[in-house]
């Protein structure tokens, strides 16, 4: 455990110590966020001692968290190098986005008829909150709600196998999806696409919802392609 003065000096990676009751989950979530927002860049070796000190923890829970992130496809555990932030190649990104589009299109067609009124109302509320963060230009909060909207639509299809496969891909694509809205034009386009497919859900128009979700995923590649290519070329 770091002394308060040392913990304050390590603030670049964490602004508060992690509460012990949920240590494992908190460490995993904190590291995941650091990868998604680019604080820990793709291709970079994770300095375990430095990161552990910054989070005010020992290296044991950190290493356990890295194992979880490795199963999610966010980290590579390499002999002799330790944990390295996963580099997503352009081919990887395109493949994952294409498959996610297929899964979400299928989920949307089912959810339009299978979702309860309460489930649709909850998705609309998530969307409303997401739009508020968009208007305030609060990207991290917007991004989290964006992901929740997609997840909620998939869950509303009531197909556990579909939801499981989608969740695995979603974890691997968090960084890709996050960088997609860096330009104002891209962000505005993504928000408009969300408006359209949530309206289709409310109307219970499954074919339109499925088509819009698949088109939304297809449009993500042009938004992120330059960033993904730079990362892949640099490593």
Coordinates of C-alpha atoms in Angstrom, one line a residue:
X1 CA 0.0 0.0 0.0
X2 CA 1.5 3.4 -1.0
X3 CA 1.8 6.3 1.4
X4 CA -0.6 9.2 0.6
X5 CA 2.2 11.3 -0.8
X6 CA 3.4 8.6 -3.1
X7 CA -0.1 7.8 -4.2
X8 CA -0.6 11.4 -5.1
X9 CA 2.6 11.4 -7.2
X10 CA 1.3 8.4 -9.1
X11 CA -1.9 10.3 -10.1
X12 CA -1.4 10.2 -13.9
X13 CA -2.9 6.6 -14.1
X14 CA -5.4 6.9 -11.2
X15 CA -7.0 9.7 -9.3
X16 CA -8.1 7.7 -6.3
X17 CA -7.2 4.4 -4.5
X18 CA -9.3 1.4 -5.3
X19 CA -11.8 0.2 -2.7
X20 CA -10.9 -3.2 -1.4
X21 CA -14.3 -4.9 -1.4
X22 CA -14.4 -5.0 -5.2
X23 CA -10.6 -5.0 -5.8
X24 CA -10.5 -7.5 -8.7
X25 CA -13.4 -6.0 -10.6
X26 CA -12.2 -2.4 -10.0
X27 CA -8.6 -3.2 -11.1
X28 CA -9.9 -4.9 -14.3
X29 CA -12.3 -2.1 -15.1
X30 CA -9.6 0.6 -14.4
X31 CA -7.1 -1.1 -16.7
X32 CA -9.7 -1.7 -19.4
X33 CA -10.5 2.1 -19.3
X34 CA -6.8 3.0 -19.6
X35 CA -6.5 0.8 -22.7
X36 CA -9.7 2.1 -24.3
X37 CA -8.9 5.8 -23.8
X38 CA -5.4 5.3 -25.0
X39 CA -3.6 6.1 -21.8
X40 CA -2.0 2.7 -22.3
X41 CA -1.3 2.7 -26.0
X42 CA -1.5 -0.3 -28.4
X43 CA 1.7 -2.2 -28.6
X44 CA 3.1 -0.8 -25.3
X45 CA 4.3 -3.1 -22.6
X46 CA 2.4 -2.6 -19.4
X47 CA 4.9 -1.7 -16.6
X48 CA 3.4 -3.8 -13.8
X49 CA 5.3 -2.1 -10.9
X50 CA 4.5 1.4 -12.1
X51 CA 0.8 0.7 -12.7
X52 CA 0.4 -1.2 -9.5
X53 CA 1.9 1.7 -7.5
X54 CA -0.3 4.2 -9.3
X55 CA -3.4 2.2 -8.4
X56 CA -2.3 1.6 -4.8
X57 CA -2.3 -2.1 -5.1
X58 CA 0.1 -5.1 -5.1
X59 CA 1.1 -6.8 -8.4
X60 CA -1.0 -9.9 -7.6
X61 CA -4.4 -8.4 -8.3
X62 CA -2.9 -6.5 -11.2
X63 CA -1.7 -9.7 -12.8
X64 CA -5.1 -11.4 -12.2
X65 CA -6.7 -8.5 -14.0
X66 CA -4.3 -8.8 -16.9
X67 CA -5.3 -12.4 -17.3
X68 CA -9.0 -11.3 -17.6
X69 CA -8.1 -8.6 -20.2
X70 CA -6.1 -11.2 -22.2
X71 CA -9.2 -13.4 -22.4
X72 CA -11.1 -10.3 -23.7
X73 CA -8.5 -9.8 -26.4
X74 CA -7.3 -6.4 -25.0
X75 CA -3.9 -7.6 -23.8
X76 CA -1.3 -10.1 -25.0
X77 CA 0.7 -12.0 -22.4
X78 CA 4.1 -12.6 -24.0
X79 CA 7.0 -14.8 -22.7
X80 CA 9.8 -12.5 -21.7
X81 CA 7.9 -9.3 -22.2
X82 CA 5.0 -9.6 -19.9
X83 CA 1.7 -8.0 -20.7
X84 CA 1.5 -5.9 -23.9
X85 CA -1.6 -3.9 -25.0
X86 CA -3.0 -5.7 -28.0
X87 CA -2.5 -4.2 -31.4
X88 CA -5.6 -4.4 -33.6
X89 CA -4.8 -4.7 -37.3
X90 CA -7.0 -3.2 -40.0
X91 CA -8.0 -6.7 -41.0
X92 CA -8.9 -7.6 -37.4
X93 CA -11.0 -4.4 -37.0
X94 CA -12.9 -5.0 -40.3
X95 CA -13.6 -8.6 -39.4
X96 CA -14.9 -7.8 -36.0
X97 CA -17.1 -4.9 -37.1
X98 CA -18.6 -7.0 -39.9
X99 CA -19.4 -9.9 -37.6
X100 CA -20.9 -7.5 -35.0
X101 CA -23.0 -6.0 -37.7
X102 CA -24.4 -9.4 -38.6
X103 CA -25.1 -10.2 -34.9
X104 CA -26.8 -6.9 -34.1
X105 CA -28.9 -7.0 -37.3
X106 CA -30.2 -10.4 -36.2
X107 CA -30.8 -9.3 -32.7
X108 CA -32.6 -6.2 -33.9
X109 CA -35.0 -8.1 -36.0
X110 CA -35.9 -10.4 -33.1
X111 CA -35.9 -7.6 -30.4
X112 CA -38.4 -5.6 -32.3
X113 CA -41.0 -8.2 -31.7
X114 CA -39.7 -9.9 -28.6
X115 CA -38.8 -7.0 -26.3
X116 CA -41.3 -6.0 -23.7
X117 CA -42.6 -2.4 -23.4
X118 CA -40.5 -2.0 -20.4
X119 CA -37.4 -3.1 -22.2
X120 CA -38.0 -0.7 -25.0
X121 CA -38.7 2.1 -22.6
X122 CA -35.4 1.5 -20.8
X123 CA -33.5 1.6 -24.1
X124 CA -35.2 4.9 -25.0
X125 CA -34.1 6.3 -21.7
X126 CA -30.5 5.1 -22.2
X127 CA -30.6 6.8 -25.6
X128 CA -32.0 10.0 -24.1
X129 CA -29.2 10.2 -21.6
X130 CA -26.6 9.4 -24.3
X131 CA -27.9 12.3 -26.4
X132 CA -27.6 14.6 -23.4
X133 CA -23.9 13.7 -23.1
X134 CA -23.5 14.2 -26.8
X135 CA -24.9 17.7 -26.6
X136 CA -22.5 18.4 -23.7
X137 CA -19.6 16.8 -25.6
X138 CA -18.9 14.4 -22.8
X139 CA -17.3 11.6 -24.7
X140 CA -16.5 9.0 -22.0
X141 CA -20.1 9.2 -20.6
X142 CA -21.5 9.2 -24.1
X143 CA -19.5 6.1 -25.0
X144 CA -20.5 4.1 -22.0
X145 CA -24.2 4.7 -22.7
X146 CA -23.7 4.1 -26.4
X147 CA -22.4 0.6 -25.5
X148 CA -25.3 0.1 -23.1
X149 CA -27.8 0.8 -25.8
X150 CA -26.3 -1.7 -28.2
X151 CA -26.1 -4.3 -25.4
X152 CA -29.7 -3.7 -24.3
X153 CA -31.0 -4.2 -27.8
X154 CA -29.1 -7.5 -28.1
X155 CA -30.4 -8.6 -24.7
X156 CA -33.9 -7.8 -25.7
X157 CA -33.7 -10.5 -28.4
X158 CA -33.7 -13.0 -25.4
X159 CA -31.1 -15.2 -27.0
X160 CA -28.3 -16.0 -24.4
X161 CA -26.0 -17.5 -27.0
X162 CA -26.2 -14.4 -29.2
X163 CA -25.7 -12.2 -26.3
X164 CA -22.6 -14.1 -25.1
X165 CA -20.9 -14.0 -28.5
X166 CA -21.8 -10.3 -28.9
X167 CA -20.3 -9.5 -25.5
X168 CA -17.0 -11.1 -26.3
X169 CA -16.7 -9.1 -29.5
X170 CA -17.8 -5.9 -27.8
X171 CA -15.0 -6.2 -25.3
X172 CA -12.4 -6.6 -28.0
X173 CA -13.8 -3.7 -30.0
X174 CA -14.0 -1.1 -27.2
X175 CA -10.9 0.7 -28.2
X176 CA -12.0 0.6 -31.9
X177 CA -15.4 2.0 -31.2
X178 CA -14.1 4.7 -28.9
X179 CA -11.8 6.2 -31.4
X180 CA -14.5 6.3 -34.0
X181 CA -16.1 9.5 -32.7
X182 CA -13.0 11.6 -32.4
X183 CA -14.0 14.1 -35.2
X184 CA -17.2 16.2 -34.7
X185 CA -18.6 15.0 -38.0
X186 CA -18.2 11.4 -37.2
X187 CA -19.7 11.8 -33.8
X188 CA -22.7 13.7 -35.2
X189 CA -23.2 11.0 -37.8
X190 CA -23.1 8.2 -35.2
X191 CA -25.6 10.1 -33.0
X192 CA -28.0 10.4 -36.0
X193 CA -27.7 6.7 -36.7
X194 CA -28.6 5.9 -33.1
X195 CA -31.6 8.2 -33.4
X196 CA -32.8 6.3 -36.4
X197 CA -32.4 2.8 -35.1
X198 CA -34.0 3.6 -31.7
X199 CA -37.0 5.1 -33.6
X200 CA -37.2 1.8 -35.5
X201 CA -37.2 -0.1 -32.3
X202 CA -40.0 2.0 -30.8
X203 CA -42.0 1.4 -34.0
X204 CA -41.2 -2.3 -33.7
X205 CA -40.0 -2.4 -37.3
X206 CA -37.6 -5.3 -37.1
X207 CA -36.4 -5.3 -40.7
X208 CA -35.6 -1.6 -40.6
X209 CA -33.9 -1.9 -37.2
X210 CA -31.8 -4.8 -38.3
X211 CA -30.7 -3.0 -41.5
X212 CA -29.9 0.2 -39.6
X213 CA -27.8 -1.6 -37.0
X214 CA -25.8 -3.4 -39.7
X215 CA -25.3 -0.2 -41.6
X216 CA -24.2 1.5 -38.4
X217 CA -21.5 -1.1 -37.9
X218 CA -20.4 -0.8 -41.5
X219 CA -20.1 3.0 -41.2
X220 CA -17.8 2.5 -38.2
X221 CA -14.9 1.3 -40.3
X222 CA -14.5 4.4 -42.4
X223 CA -14.6 6.4 -39.1
X224 CA -11.8 4.4 -37.4
X225 CA -9.8 3.1 -40.4
X226 CA -7.1 5.8 -40.3
X227 CA -6.5 5.4 -36.6
X228 CA -6.4 1.6 -36.8
X229 CA -4.0 1.7 -39.7
X230 CA -1.6 4.1 -37.9
X231 CA -1.5 1.9 -34.9
X232 CA -0.9 -1.2 -37.0
X233 CA 1.9 0.4 -39.0
X234 CA 3.7 1.7 -36.0
X235 CA 4.2 -1.6 -34.3

